[in-house]
Structure formats: structure tokens, C-alpha cells
CSV table of C-alpha atoms and ligand atoms in Angstrom, one decimal:
chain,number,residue,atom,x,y,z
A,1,UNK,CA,25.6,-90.8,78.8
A,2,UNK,CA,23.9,-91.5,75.4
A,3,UNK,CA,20.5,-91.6,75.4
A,4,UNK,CA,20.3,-95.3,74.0
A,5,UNK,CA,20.8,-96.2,77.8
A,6,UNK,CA,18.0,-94.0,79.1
A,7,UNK,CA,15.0,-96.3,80.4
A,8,UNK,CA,11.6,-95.7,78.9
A,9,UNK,CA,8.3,-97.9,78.3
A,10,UNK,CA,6.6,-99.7,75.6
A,11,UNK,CA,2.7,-99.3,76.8
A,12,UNK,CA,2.5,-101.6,79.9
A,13,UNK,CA,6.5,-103.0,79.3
A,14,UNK,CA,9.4,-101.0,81.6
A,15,UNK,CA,12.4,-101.0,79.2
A,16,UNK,CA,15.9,-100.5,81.1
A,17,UNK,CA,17.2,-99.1,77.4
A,18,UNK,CA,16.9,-98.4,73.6
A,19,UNK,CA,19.0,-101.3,72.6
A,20,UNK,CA,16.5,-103.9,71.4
A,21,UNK,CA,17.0,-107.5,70.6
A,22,UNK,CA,15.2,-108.5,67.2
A,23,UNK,CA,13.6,-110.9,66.4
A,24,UNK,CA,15.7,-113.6,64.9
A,25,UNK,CA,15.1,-117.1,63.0
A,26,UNK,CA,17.7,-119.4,64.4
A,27,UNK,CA,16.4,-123.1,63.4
A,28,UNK,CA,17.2,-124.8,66.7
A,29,UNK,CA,14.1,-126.3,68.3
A,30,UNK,CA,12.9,-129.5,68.4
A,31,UNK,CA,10.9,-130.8,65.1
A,32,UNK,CA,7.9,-130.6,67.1
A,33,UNK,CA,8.3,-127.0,67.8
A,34,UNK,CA,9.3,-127.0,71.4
A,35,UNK,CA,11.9,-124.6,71.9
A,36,UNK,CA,15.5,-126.3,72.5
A,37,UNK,CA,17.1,-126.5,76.3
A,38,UNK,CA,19.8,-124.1,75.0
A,39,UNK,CA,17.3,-121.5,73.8
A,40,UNK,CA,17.5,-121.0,77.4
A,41,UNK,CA,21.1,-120.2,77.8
A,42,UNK,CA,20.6,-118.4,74.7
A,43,UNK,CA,18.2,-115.8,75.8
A,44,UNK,CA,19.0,-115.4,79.0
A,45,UNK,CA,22.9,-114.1,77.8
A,46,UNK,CA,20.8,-111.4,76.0
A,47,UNK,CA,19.2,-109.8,78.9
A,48,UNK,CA,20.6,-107.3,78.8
A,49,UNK,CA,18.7,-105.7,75.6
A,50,UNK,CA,15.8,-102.8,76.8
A,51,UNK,CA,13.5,-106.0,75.3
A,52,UNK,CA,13.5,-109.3,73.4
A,53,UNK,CA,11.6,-109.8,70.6
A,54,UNK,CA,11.9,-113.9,70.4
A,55,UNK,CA,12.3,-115.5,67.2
A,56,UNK,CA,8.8,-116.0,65.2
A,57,UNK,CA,6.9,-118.6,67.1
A,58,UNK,CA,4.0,-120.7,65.0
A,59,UNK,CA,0.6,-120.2,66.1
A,60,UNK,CA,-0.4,-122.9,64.6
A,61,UNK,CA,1.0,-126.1,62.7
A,62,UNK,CA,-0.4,-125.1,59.5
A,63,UNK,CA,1.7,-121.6,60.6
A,64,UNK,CA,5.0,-123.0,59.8
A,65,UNK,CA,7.4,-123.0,56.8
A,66,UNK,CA,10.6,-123.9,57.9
A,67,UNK,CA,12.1,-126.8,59.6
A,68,UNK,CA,12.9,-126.8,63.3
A,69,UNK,CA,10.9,-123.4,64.2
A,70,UNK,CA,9.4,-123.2,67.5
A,71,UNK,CA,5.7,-122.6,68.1
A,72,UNK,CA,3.3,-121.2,70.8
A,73,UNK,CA,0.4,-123.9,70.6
A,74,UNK,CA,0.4,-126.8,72.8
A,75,UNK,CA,1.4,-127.3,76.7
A,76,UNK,CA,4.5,-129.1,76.0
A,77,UNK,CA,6.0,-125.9,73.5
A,78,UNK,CA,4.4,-123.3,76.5
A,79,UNK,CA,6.2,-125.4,79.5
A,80,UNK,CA,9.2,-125.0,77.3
A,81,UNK,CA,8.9,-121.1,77.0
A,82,UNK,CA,8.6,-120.4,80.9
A,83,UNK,CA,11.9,-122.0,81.4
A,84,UNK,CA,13.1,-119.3,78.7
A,85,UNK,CA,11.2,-116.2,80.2
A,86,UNK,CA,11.8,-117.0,83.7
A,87,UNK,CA,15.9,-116.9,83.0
A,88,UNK,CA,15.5,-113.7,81.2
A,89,UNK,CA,13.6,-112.5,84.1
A,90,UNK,CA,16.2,-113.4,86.9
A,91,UNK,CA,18.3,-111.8,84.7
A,92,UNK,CA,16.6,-108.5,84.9
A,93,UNK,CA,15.1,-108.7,81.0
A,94,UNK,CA,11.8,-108.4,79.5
A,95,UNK,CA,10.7,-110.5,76.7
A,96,UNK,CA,7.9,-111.1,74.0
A,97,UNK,CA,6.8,-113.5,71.7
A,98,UNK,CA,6.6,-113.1,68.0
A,99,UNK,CA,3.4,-114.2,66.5
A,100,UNK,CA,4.0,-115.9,63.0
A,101,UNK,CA,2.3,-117.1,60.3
A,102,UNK,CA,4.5,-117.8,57.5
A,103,UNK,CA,0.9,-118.0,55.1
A,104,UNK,CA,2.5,-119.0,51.2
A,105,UNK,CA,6.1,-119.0,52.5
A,106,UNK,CA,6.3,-123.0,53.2
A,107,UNK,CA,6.4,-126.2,52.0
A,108,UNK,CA,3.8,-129.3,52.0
A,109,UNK,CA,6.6,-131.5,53.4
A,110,UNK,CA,6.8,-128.7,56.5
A,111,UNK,CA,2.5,-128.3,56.9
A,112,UNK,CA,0.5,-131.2,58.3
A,113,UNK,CA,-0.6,-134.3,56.2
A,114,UNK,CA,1.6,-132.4,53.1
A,115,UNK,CA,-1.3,-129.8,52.6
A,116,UNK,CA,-0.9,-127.1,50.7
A,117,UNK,CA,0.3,-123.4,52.7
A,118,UNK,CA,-2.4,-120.8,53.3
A,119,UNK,CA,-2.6,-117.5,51.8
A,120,UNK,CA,-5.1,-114.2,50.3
A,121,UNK,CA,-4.6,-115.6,46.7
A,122,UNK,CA,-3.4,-119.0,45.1
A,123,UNK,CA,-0.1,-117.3,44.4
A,124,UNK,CA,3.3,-119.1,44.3
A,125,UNK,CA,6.2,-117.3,45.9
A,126,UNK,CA,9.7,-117.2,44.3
A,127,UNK,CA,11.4,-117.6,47.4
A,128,UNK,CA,13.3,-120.3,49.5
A,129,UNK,CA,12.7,-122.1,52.4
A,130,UNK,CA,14.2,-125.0,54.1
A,131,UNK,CA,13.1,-128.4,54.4
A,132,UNK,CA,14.4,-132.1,55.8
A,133,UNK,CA,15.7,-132.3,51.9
A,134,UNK,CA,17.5,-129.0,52.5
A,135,UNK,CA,16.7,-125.6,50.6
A,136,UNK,CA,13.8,-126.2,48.3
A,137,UNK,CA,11.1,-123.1,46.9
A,138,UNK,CA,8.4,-122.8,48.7
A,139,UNK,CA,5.1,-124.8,47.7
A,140,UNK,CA,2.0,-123.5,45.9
A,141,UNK,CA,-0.9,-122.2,48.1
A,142,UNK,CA,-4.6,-122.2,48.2
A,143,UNK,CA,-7.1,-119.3,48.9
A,144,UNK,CA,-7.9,-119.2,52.0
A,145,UNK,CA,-12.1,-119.1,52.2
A,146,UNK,CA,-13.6,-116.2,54.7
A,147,UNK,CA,-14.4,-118.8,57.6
A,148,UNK,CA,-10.7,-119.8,57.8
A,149,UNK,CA,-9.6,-116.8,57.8
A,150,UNK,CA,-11.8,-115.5,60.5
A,151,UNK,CA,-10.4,-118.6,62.6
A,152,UNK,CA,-6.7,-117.6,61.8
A,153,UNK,CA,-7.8,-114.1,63.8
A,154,UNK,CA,-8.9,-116.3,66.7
A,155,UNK,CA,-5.7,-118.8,66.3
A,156,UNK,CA,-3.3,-115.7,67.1
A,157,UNK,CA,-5.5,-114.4,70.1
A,158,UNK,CA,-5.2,-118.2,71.2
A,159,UNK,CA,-1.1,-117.9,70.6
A,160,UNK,CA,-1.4,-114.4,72.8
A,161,UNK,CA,-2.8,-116.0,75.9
A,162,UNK,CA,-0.8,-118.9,75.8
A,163,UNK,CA,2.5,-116.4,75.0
A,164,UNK,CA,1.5,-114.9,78.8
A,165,UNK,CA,0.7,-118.1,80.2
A,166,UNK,CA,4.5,-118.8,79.1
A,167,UNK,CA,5.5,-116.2,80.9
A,168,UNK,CA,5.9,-113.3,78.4
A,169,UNK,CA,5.9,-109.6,78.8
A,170,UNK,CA,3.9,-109.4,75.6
A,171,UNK,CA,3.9,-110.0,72.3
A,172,UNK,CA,4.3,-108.8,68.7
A,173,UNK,CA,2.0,-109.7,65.9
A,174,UNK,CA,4.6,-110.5,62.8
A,175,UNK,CA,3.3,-108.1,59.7
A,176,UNK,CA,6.5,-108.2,57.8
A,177,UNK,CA,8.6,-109.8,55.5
A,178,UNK,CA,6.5,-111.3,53.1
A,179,UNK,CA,4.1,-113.4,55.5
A,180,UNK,CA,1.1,-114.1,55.7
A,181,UNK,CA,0.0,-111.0,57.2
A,182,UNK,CA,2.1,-108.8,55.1
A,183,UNK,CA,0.6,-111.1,51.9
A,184,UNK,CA,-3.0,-109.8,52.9
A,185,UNK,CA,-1.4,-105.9,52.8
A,186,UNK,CA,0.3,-105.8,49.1
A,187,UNK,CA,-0.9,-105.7,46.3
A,188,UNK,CA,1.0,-108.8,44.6
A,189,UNK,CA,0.0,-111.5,47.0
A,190,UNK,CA,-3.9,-110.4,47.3
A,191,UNK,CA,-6.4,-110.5,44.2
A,192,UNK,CA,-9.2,-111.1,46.8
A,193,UNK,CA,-12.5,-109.2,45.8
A,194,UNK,CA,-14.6,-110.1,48.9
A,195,UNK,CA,-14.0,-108.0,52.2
A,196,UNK,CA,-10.0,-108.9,53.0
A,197,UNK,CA,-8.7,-107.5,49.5
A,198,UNK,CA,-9.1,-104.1,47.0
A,199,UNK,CA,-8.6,-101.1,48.6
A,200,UNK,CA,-5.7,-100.3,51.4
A,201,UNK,CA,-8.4,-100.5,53.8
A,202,UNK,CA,-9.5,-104.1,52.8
A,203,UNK,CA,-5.7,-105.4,52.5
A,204,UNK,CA,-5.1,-104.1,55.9
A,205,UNK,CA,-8.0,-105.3,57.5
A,206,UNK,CA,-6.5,-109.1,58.8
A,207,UNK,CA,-3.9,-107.6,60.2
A,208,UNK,CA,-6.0,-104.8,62.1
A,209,UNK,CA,-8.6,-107.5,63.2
A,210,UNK,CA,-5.5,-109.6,64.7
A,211,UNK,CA,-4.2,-106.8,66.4
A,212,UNK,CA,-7.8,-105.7,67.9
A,213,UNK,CA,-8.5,-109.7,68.8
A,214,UNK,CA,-5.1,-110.0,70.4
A,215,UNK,CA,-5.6,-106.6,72.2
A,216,UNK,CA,-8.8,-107.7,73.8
A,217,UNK,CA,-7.1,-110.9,74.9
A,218,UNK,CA,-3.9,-109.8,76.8
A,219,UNK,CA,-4.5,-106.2,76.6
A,220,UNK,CA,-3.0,-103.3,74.1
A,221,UNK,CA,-0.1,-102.3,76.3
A,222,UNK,CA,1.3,-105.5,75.8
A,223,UNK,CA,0.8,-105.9,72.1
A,224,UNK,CA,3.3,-104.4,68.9
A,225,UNK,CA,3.2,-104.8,65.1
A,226,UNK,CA,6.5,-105.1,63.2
A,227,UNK,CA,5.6,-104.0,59.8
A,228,UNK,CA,7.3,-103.7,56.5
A,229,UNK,CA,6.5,-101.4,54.4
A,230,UNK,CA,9.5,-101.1,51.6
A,231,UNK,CA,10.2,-105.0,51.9
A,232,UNK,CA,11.0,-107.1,48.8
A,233,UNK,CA,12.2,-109.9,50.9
A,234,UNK,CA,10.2,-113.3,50.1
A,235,UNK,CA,8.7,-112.1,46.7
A,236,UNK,CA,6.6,-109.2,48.1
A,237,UNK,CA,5.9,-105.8,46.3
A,238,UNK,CA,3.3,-103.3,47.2
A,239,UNK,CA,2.4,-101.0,44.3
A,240,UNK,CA,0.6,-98.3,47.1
A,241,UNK,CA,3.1,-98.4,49.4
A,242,UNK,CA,2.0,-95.1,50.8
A,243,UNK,CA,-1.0,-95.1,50.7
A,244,UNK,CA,-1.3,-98.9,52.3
A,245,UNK,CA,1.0,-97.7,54.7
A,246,UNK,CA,-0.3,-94.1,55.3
A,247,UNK,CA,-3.7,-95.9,56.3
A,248,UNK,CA,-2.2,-98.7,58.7
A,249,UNK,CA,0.5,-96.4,60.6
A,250,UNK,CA,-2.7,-94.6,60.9
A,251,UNK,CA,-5.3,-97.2,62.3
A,252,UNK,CA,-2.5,-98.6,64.5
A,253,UNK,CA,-1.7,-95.3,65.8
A,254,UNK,CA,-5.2,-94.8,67.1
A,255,UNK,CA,-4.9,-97.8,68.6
A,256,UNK,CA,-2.6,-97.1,71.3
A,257,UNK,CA,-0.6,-100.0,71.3
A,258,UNK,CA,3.3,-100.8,73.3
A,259,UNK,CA,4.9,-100.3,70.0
A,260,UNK,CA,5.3,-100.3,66.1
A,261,UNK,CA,8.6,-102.1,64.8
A,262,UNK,CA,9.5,-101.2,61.6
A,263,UNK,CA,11.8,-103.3,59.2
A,264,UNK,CA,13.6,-100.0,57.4
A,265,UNK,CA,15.9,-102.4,55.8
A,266,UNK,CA,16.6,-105.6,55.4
A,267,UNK,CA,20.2,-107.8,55.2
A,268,UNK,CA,20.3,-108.0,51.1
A,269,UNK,CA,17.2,-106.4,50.2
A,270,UNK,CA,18.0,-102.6,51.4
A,271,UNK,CA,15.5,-100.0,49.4
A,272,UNK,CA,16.8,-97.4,47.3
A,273,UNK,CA,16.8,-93.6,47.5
A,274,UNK,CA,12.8,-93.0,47.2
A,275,UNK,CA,11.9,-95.8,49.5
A,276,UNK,CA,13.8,-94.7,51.9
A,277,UNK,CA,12.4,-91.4,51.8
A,278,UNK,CA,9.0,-92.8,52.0
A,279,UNK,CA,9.7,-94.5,55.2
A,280,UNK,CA,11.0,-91.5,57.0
A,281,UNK,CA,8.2,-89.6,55.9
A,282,UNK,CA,6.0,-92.8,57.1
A,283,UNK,CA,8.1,-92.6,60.6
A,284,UNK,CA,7.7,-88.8,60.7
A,285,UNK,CA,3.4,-89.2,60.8
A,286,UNK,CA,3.8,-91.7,63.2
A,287,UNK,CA,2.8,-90.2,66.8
A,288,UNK,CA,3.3,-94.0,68.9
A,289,UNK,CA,6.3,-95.8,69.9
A,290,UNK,CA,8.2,-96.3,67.3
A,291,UNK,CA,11.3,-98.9,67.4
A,292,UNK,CA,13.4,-98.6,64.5
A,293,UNK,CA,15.6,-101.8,62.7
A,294,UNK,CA,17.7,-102.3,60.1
A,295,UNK,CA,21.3,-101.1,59.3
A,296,UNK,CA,21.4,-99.1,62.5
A,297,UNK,CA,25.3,-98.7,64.7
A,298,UNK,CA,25.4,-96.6,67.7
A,299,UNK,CA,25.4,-93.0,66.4
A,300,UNK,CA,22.6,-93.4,64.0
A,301,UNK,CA,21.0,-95.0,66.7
A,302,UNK,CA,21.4,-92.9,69.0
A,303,UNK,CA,20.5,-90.0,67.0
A,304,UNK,CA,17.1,-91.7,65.7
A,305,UNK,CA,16.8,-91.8,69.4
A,306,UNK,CA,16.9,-88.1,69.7
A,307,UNK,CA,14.6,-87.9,66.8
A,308,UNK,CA,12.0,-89.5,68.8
A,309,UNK,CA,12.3,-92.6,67.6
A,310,UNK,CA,11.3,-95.0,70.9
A,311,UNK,CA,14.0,-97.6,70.4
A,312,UNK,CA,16.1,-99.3,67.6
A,313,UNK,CA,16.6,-103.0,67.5
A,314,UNK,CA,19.5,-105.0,66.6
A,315,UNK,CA,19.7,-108.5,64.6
A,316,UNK,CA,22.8,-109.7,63.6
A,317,UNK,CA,24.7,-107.7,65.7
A,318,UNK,CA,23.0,-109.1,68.4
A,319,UNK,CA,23.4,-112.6,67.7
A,320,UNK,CA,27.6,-112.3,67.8
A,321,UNK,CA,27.4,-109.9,70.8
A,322,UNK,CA,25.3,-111.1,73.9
A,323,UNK,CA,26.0,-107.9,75.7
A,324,UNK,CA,25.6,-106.0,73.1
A,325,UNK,CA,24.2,-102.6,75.2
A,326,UNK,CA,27.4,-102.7,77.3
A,327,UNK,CA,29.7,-102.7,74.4
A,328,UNK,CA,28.0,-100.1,72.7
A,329,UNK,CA,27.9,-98.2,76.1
A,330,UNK,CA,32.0,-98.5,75.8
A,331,UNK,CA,32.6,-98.3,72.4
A,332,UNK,CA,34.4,-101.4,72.4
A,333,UNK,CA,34.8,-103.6,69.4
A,334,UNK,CA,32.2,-106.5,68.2
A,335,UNK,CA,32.7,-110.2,67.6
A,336,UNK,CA,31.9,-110.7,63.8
A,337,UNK,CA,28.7,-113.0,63.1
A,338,UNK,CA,29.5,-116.4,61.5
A,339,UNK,CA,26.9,-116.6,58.3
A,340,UNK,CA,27.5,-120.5,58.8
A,341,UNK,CA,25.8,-120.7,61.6
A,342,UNK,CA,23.0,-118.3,61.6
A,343,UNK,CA,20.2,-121.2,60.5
A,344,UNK,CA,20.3,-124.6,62.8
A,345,UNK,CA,23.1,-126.5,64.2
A,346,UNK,CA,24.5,-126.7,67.8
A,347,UNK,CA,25.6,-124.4,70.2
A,348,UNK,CA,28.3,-123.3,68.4
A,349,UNK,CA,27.9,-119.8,66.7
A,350,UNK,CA,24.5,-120.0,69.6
A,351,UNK,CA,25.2,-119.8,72.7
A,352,UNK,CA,29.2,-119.6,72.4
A,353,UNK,CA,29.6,-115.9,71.8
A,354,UNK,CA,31.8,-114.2,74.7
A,355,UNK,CA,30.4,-111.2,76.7
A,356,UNK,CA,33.5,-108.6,77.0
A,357,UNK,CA,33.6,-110.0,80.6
A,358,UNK,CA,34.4,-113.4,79.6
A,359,UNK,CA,36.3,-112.4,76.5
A,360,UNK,CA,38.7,-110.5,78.6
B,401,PHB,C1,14.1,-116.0,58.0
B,401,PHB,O1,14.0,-117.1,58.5
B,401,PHB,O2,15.0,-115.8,57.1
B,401,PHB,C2,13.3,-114.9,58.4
B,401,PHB,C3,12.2,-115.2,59.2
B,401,PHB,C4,11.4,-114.2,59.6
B,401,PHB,C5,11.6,-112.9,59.1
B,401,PHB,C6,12.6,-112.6,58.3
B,401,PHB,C7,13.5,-113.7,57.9
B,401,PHB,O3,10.8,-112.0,59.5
């Protein structure tokens, strides 16, 4: 048997495999952030996966920047959670929440009473979101003053407790892809000169003080990162990617936490020969659970696996194939994904996907 269907744990989470669900945007909840009814069906056909990471969940209103995101911050949006949890629970799955704040990547139209998005440094992104009008690019933001931003660490242990009071195994704190956490790390989002911005040690400190405040809330066993490092997705570029990323492998390592998820590459915006090298050098001095994504199939799984990687997750091909473990246990073939239907819209290209039992 390969090894991708050998259990293991993530600190205090049991996983039943290597095959990990990713975390994946899918536009479908209500306006005001409570997740959708068929969110439930949804999840619960993926249960199969060693462990769901959910979609990105707002912590906050002023956490948002696309339309029809759910978020972790009121009862109503909680209540709507457990239903989720509880039927990937019956159906032998673990789950956890992503943590997001989207920071500069939103829109006034998306934020409450049309302010402007949060972030290190008033600096515009060049990159799209999606609004009631449709596709627009995203707003300008302000500077975040030190106060707010020591409330933002408090906002996401808030999101942590409520993410277990919804029922989840745990949760990962979102420090990729160009948000705002990932905006305090590089070096083109962050010309702070106060205690949140300079040095690697400085950029990284937000993210580190969420993951400590988050820890002491629900405890370290329950808590990952997803990080980064070679991203250019939503106008982000590090100029010290090694040595920003040298450090916070580092300090997170030390930390002992259930995992570190690593974006290696991402749909459209894959790195290039040296950056690839510097993330397998990154992975290589990384002594914690590691769960790899991006661009992975079975083999290279598997044998990333072998390498000691923890775990690999799986987007796209997880959105088109519910049981997506079983068919890679069997080598059997996998539905295509429909780009149509990726962002918002109904159940079809959701919940419609068959399982090879159906299919058959
Ligand atoms: C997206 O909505 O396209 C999206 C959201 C979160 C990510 C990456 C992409 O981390």
C-alpha cells in the first residue's frame, strides 16, 4: 500500500491519511457570511481527505474582500459551522477552519460603511477581486496604527475559540497569498519603521504574535500556518525571501505546532527554477510537520511522503473528485474541474461531482 494512506497526526489531530483537502475559495455563502446549507453536503462528500482545511473564513467584517465569503464571527455564522463539522464528523473526517484576513486585498463596497481595507503600508494592490458590480481591482488601503493592529491579534484568537465552539478540529492561521498577514512579511507591502516592519524579524512578528495568541487560546496542537514563501499571487514580492523565510520556518518550528502548509506553487503563478530550489532547501530545514501543496499527483506525492514530508494537500483536484483518496488509492481516472464554476453559483460544479461509487 502507498504510504499516502498510512495514518499519522498533526499535533493533537488523528489523520486517517496523507491526502489533504485545501483550502479552497468557493463564493457560496450567504452575503452575510453564514456558510450556505449546501456547504454541508459539500464537506461532508470530502471526508474522506486525512483533514480539511475549510475555505478562508473572515474573522472579522473589516476581514473580508470578496463577495459571498463566509466568516467565523457571530453566533448565527458559528451555528452554521457545527452543522458543517458535525457531518464531516459522522463521516469519519476531521476538519479546521482557515483564519483570513484578506488586509489590502478588498474593496470599500465589500468592508463596512465603504471604508477603506487595512494593511502595514498605504499601498495599492494590482490585483482583482470580486464585488456585487463583478470583477473590480481592489481598493486603496490605509496604515494600520499599532493599537489596531494589536486588536487584529486578539480578533483572530477570538475567530480560534469560536472556530472550536463550531465544532472544529483546529484551525489554520492564513499567512499566504498576498494577505494581510503575508503583506506584514514582504518587503513590497511593508515600509513600516515602528516595531511590525524592517528587518525579517519585524515583518514576521504579526504573524508570530497571531500564532502565539491563537496557541494560548485553543492550544498549539490544534493550530497550523500556511505560508508562502515564493508567491507572486495578489501583487506580492519578497526581496529576502530566504532570509524572511529562513527566520519564520525557524520561530515556527520552535513552536511546536500541528503543522506548516506550504503554498510550493500556485495555479498561474508557479516559481521558476531558483525559487523552487529555495523552497526545497526551506522544506529541507524544516524539522515539524510539514504538508506540502501545489502541483502535486500521486507519485510525487507519495514520494514527498517518503521524504518526510507529513502530508500533501490537494485543491482543484479535490473540488472535481470528492473521494479523491480512494481514486488515488486505485489509480482510477479524475473528473476534470469546470473553471466556470470554481467562484459562486449553485450546486452545480459544488456539490454535483460523482464519487466512483456513484459514477459507476
Ligand atoms: C481566491 O479567492 O482566489 C483565493 C483565496 C485565498 C487564497 C488564494 C486564492 O489563499
Amino acid at each position: 500500500m502507498s504510504i499516502l494512506f498510512e495514518p499519522g497526526k498533526l499535533g493533537d489531530i488523528d489523520i486517517k491519511n496523507r491526502v489533504l483537502m485545501a483550502p479552497l475559495t468557493r463564493n457560496r455563502a450567504y452575503p452575510d457570511g453564514t456558510p450556505h446549507e449546501m456547504a454541508v453536503t459539500y464537506y461532508a462528500q470530502r471526508a474522506s481527505a486525512g483533514l480539511i482545511i475549510s475555505e478562508g473564513a473572515q474573522i472579522v467584517p473589516m476581514a473580508k474582500g470578496y463577495i459571498n465569503t463566509p466568516g467565523i464571527h457571530n453566533a448565527k455564522q458559528i451555528a452554521a459551522w457545527k452543522e458543517i463539522t458535525d457531518a464531516v464528523h459522522a463521516n469519519g473526517g476531521k476538519i479546521v477552519l482557515q483564519l483570513w484576513h484578506v488586509g489590502r486585498i478588498s474593496h470599500t463596497s465589500l468592508l463596512p460603511e465603504g471604508s477603506a481595507p487595512l494593511a502595514p503600508s498605504a499601498i495599492q494592490a494590482e490585483a482583482p477581486t470580486f464585488t456585487e458590480e463583478g470583477p473590480a481591482n481592489v481598493s486603496a488601503p490605509r496604515e494600520l496604527s499599532v493599537a489596531e493592529i494589536e486588536a487584529i491579534v486578539t480578533e483572530y484568537a477570538d475567530a480560534a475559540q469560536a472556530s472550536i465552539e463550531a465544532g472544529f478540529d483546529g484551525v489554520e492561521v492564513h499567512g499566504a497569498n498576498g494577505y494581510l498577514l503575508n503583506q506584514f512579511i514582504s518587503t513590497n507591502t511593508n515600509d513600516r519603521t515602528d516595531a511590525y516592519g524592517g528587518s525579517p524579524e519585524k515583518r514576521a512578528k504579526l504573524l508570530l504574535d497571531v500564532v502565539d495568541a491563537v496557541s494560548e487560546r485553543i492550544g498549539r496542537g490544534r493550530v497550523g500556518v500556511r505560508l508562502s514563501p515564493t508567491g507572486t499571487f495578489n501583487d506580492i514580492h519578497d526581496a529576502e525571501v530566504s532570509a524572511t523565510y529562513g527566520y519564520l520556518f525557524e520561530e515556527i518550528g520552535k513552536r511546536d505546532l500541528a503543522f506548516l502548509h506550504v503554498v510550493e506553487a500556485f495555479p498561474g503563478f508557479e516559481p521558476s527554477g531558483p525559487d523552487k530550489d529555495l523552497v526545497q532547501n526551506l522544506r529541507a530545514g524544516y524539522t515539524g510537520n510539514y504538508i506540502a501543496n501545489g502541483g502535486y499527483d500521486k507519485d510525487s506525492a507519495a514520494e514527498a511522503v517518503e521524504k518526510g514530508v507529513a502530508a500533501v494537500s490537494f485543491g482543484r483536484m479535490f473540488i472535481s473528485n470528492p473521494d479523491l483518496p480512494e481514486r488515488l488509492r486505485l489509480g482510477a481516472e479524475l473528473n476534470p474541474v469546470d473553471d466556470d464554476t470554481l467562484y459562486g453559483g449553485d450546486e452545480k460544479g459544488y456539490t454535483d461531482y460523482k464519487a466512483l461509487s456513484v459514477a459507476a
